Short mmCIF file of C-alpha atoms in Angstrom, two decimals:
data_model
loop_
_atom_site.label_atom_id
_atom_site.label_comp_id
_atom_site.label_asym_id
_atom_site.label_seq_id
_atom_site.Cartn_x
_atom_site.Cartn_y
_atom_site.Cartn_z
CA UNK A 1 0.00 0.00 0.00
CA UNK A 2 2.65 2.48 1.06
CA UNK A 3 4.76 1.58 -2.23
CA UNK A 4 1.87 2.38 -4.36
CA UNK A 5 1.03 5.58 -2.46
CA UNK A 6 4.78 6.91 -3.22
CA UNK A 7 4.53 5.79 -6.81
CA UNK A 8 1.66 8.10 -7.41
CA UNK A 9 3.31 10.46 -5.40
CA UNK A 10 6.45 10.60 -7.83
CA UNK A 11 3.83 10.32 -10.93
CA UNK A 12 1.88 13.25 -9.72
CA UNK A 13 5.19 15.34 -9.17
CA UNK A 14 6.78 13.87 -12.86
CA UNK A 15 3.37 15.31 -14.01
CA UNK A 16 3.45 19.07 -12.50
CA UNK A 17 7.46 18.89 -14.01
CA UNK A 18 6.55 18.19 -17.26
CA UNK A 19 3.57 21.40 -17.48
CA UNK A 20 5.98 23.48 -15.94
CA UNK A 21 7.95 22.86 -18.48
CA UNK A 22 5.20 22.87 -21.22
CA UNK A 23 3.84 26.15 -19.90
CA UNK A 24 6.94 28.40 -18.89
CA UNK A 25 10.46 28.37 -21.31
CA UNK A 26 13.80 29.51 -19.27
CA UNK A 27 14.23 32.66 -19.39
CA UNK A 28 16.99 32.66 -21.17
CA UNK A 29 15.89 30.71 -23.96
CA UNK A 30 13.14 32.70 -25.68
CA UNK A 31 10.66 31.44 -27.83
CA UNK A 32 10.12 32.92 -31.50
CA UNK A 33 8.51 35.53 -32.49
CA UNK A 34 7.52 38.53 -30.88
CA UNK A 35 5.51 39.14 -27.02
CA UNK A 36 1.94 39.67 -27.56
CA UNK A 37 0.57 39.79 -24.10
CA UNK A 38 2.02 41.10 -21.11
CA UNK A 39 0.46 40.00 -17.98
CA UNK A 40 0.73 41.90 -14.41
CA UNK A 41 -0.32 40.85 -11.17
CA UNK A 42 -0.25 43.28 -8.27
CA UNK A 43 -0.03 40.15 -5.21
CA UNK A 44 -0.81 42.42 -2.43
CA UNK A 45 -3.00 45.05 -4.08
CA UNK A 46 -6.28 43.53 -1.82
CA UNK A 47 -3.83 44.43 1.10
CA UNK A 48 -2.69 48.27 -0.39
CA UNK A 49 -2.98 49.86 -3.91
CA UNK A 50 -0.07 51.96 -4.03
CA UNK A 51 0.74 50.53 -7.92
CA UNK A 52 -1.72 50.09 -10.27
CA UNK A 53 -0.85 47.94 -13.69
CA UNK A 54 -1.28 51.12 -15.32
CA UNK A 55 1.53 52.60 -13.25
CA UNK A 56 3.71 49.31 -13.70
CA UNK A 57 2.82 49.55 -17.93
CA UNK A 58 3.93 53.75 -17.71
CA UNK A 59 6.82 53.12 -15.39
CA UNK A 60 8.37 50.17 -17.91
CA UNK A 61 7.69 52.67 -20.85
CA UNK A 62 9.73 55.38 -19.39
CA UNK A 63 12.73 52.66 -18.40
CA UNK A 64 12.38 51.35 -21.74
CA UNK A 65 11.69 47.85 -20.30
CA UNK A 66 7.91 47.23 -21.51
CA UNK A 67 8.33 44.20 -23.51
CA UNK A 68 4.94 44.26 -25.42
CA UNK A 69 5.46 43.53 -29.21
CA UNK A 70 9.11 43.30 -28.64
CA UNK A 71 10.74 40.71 -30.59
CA UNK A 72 11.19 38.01 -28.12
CA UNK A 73 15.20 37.70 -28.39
CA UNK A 74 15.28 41.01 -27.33
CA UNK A 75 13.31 41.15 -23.97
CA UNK A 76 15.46 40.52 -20.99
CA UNK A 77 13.70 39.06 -17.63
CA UNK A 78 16.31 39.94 -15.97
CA UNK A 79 16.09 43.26 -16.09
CA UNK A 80 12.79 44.09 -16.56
CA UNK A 81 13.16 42.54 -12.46
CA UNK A 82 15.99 45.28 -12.02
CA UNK A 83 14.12 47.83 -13.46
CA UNK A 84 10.90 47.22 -11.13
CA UNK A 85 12.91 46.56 -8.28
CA UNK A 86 14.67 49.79 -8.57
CA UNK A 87 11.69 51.86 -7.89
CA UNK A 88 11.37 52.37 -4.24
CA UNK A 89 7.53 50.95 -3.64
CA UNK A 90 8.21 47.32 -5.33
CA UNK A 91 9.63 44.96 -2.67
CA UNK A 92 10.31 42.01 -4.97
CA UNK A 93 9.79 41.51 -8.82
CA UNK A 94 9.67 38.21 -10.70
CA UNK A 95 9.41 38.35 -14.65
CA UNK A 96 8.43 34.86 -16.34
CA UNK A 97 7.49 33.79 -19.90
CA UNK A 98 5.44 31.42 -21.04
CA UNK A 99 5.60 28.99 -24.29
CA UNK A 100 2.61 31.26 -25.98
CA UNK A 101 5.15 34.11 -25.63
CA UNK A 102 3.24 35.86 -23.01
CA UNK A 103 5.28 38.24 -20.30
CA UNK A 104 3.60 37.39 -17.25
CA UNK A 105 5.07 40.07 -13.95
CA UNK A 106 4.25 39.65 -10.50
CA UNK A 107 4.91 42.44 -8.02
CA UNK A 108 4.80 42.99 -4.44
CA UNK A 109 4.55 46.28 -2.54
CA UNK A 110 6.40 47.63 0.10
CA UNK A 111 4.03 48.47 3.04
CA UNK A 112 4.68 51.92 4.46
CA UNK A 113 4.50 51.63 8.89
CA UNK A 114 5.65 55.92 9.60
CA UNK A 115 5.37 58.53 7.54
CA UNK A 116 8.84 60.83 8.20
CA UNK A 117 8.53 64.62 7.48
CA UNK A 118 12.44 65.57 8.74
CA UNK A 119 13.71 69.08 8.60
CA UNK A 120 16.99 68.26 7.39
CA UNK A 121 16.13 65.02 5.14
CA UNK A 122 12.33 66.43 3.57
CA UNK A 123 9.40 63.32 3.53
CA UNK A 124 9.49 59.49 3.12
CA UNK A 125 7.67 56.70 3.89
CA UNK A 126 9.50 53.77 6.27
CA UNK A 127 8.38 50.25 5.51
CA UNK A 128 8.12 47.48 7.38
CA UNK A 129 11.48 46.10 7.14
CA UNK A 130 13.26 49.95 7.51
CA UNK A 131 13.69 50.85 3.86
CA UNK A 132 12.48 54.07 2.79
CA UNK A 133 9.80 54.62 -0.08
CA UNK A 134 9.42 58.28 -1.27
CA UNK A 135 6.11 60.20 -1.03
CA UNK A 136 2.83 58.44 -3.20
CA UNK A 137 0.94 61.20 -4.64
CA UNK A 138 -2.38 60.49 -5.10
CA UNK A 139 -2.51 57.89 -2.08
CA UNK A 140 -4.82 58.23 1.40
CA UNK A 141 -2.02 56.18 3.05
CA UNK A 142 -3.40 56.11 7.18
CA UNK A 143 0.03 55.69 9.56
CA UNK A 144 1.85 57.71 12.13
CA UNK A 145 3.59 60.75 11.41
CA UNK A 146 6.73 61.64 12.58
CA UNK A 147 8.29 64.96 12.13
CA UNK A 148 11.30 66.65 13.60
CA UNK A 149 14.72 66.35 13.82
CA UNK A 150 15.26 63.22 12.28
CA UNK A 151 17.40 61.28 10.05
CA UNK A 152 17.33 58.40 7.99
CA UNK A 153 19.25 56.02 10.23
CA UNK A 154 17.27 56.98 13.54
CA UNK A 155 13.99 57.08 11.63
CA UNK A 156 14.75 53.04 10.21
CA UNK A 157 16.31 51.93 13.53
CA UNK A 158 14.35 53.23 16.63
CA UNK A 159 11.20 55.09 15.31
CA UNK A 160 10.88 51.89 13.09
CA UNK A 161 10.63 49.47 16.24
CA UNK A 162 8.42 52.04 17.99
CA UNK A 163 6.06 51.98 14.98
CA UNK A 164 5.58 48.39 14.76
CA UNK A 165 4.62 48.40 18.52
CA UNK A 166 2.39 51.13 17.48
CA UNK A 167 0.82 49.09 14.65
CA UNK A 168 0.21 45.92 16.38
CA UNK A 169 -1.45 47.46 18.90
CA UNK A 170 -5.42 48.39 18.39
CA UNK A 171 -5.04 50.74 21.15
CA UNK A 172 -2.25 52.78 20.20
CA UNK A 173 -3.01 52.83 17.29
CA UNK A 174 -6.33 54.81 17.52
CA UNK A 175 -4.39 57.22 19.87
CA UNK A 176 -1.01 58.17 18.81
CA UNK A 177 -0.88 60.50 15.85
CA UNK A 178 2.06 61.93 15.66
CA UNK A 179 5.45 61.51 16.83
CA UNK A 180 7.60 64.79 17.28
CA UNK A 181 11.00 64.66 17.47
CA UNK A 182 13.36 67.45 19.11
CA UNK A 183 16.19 65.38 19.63
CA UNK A 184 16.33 61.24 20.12
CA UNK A 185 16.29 62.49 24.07
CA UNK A 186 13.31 64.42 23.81
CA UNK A 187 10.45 62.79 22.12
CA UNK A 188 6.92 64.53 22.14
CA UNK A 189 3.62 62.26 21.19
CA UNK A 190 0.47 63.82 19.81
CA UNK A 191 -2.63 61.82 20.95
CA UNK A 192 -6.19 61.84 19.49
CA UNK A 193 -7.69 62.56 23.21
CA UNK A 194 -7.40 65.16 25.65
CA UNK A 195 -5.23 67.36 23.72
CA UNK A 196 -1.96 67.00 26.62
CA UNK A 197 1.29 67.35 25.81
CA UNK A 198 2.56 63.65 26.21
CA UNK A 199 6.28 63.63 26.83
CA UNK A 200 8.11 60.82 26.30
CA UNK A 201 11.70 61.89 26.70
CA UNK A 202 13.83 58.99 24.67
CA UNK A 203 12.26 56.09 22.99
CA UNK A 204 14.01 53.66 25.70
CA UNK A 205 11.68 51.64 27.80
CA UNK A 206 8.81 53.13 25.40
CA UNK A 207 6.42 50.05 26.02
CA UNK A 208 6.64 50.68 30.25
CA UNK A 209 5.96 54.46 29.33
CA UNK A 210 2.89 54.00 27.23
CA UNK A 211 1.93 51.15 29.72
CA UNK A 212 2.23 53.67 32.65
CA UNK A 213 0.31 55.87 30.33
CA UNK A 214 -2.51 53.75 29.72
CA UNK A 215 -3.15 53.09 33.43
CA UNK A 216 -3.33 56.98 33.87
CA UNK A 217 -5.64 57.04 31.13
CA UNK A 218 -7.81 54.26 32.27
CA UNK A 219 -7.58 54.97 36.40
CA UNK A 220 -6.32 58.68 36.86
CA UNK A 221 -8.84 60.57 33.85
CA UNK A 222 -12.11 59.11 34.65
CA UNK A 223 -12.02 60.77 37.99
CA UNK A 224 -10.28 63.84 37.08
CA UNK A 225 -11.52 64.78 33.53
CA UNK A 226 -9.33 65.50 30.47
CA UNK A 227 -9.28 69.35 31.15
CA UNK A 228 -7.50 69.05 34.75
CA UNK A 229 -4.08 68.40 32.82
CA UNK A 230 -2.09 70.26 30.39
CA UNK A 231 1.30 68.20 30.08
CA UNK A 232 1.61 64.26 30.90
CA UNK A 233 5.61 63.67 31.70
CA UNK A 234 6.49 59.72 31.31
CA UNK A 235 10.23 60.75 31.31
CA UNK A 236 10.83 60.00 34.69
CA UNK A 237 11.16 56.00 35.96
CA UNK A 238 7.84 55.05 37.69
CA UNK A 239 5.86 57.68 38.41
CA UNK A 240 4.02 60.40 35.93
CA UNK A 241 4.57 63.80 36.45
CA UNK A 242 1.73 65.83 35.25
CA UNK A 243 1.10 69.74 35.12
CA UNK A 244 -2.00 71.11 35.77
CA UNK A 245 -4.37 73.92 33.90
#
């Protein structure tokens, strides 16, 4: 029983071999004649619709890398990748042909986490993974803002991690808005209640600080009222420090 069982195993994968092969030709050894389809999936574009095939089609144009009605010698996969791969909002690129002569591309985004307005460096997105993606015209793109003194390396390092924490967490993320940097010591958060001054000092320890904060929130406001306060210190180790109206 277990002997048959691999045999069709090995005759089902023999199968999927041989239509691979049918179906796509290496790269590097074009069929004849010229492309007469171009196909272009967009894998995330459910998840965010920063690219649209009509901005891939456009973009290829201008690199001179679309490979519609190209003679098929002439189209390089390769680079066509390079060329997609090159603009800041593709994460990863692959370029395949088929036996038909059809150029099918499938793209994946990057997926923005902090928008950076810096007033040395101008704005940027940060992704997930701490590249940075220039501004998307056109785009409603709905993440924290951080703006301030900040560069590149600080903004993909430390602002980074404290945006993920941000993102994963429902709570946060409804409240912080805006992240203002005077100095990587003196950190300033802009919250969507009670219009405070939150001071954060550095980003170290961040999670105890907003932890501390949330208890104040939760315990400290509902007696007091949102008006009583003006500035909410979580600089200092264990305790809040708050200045009144």
């Amino acid at each position: 029983m277990l002997k048959n069982i691999l045999l069709i195993l090995v005759a089902l994968l023999s199968v999927g071999y041989l239509l691979g092969v049918i179906f796509y030709f290496d790269r590097d050894n074009p069929p004849a004649g010229k492309c007469r389809q171009v196909e272009i999936v967009i894998s995330d574009s459910l998840e965010t619709n920063f690219l649209t095939t009509a901005d891939v089609v456009a973009y290829l144009k201008k690199k001179g890398q679309y490979p519609l009605n190209k003679n098929q010698n002439e189209i390089n996969t390769h680079l066509i990748e390079k060329a997609l791969t090159d603009n800041n909002i593709v994460k990863q690129a692959e370029v395949v042909r088929t036996v038909s002569g059809k150029i099918r591309i499938v793209i994946s985004q990057k997926m923005p986490i902090l928008r950076v307005f810096s007033s040395s460096e101008g704005s940027y997105f940060v992704d997930r993974s701490g590249g940075t993606m220039s501004t998307i015209t056109g785009q409603a793109i709905y993440v924290p803002i951080a703006s301030g003194n900040i560069n590149k390396a600080y903004a993909s390092t430390q602002l980074l991690d404290f945006a993920l924490f941000i993102d994963g967490s429902d709570y946060w993320r409804r409240r912080i808005k805006q992240i203002v940097v005077r100095s990587e010591r003196d950190v300033e958060l802009v919250v969507s209640e009670g219009g405070q001054r939150v001071l954060l000092g550095s980003l170290d320890n961040y999670a105890t600080k907003l932890d501390n904060l949330r208890l104040f929130y939760e315990q400290v406001i509902p007696r007091t009222g949102w008006q009583k306060y003006s500035v909410i210190n979580l600089r200092y180790k264990k305790q809040i420090v708050c200045t009144k109206n």
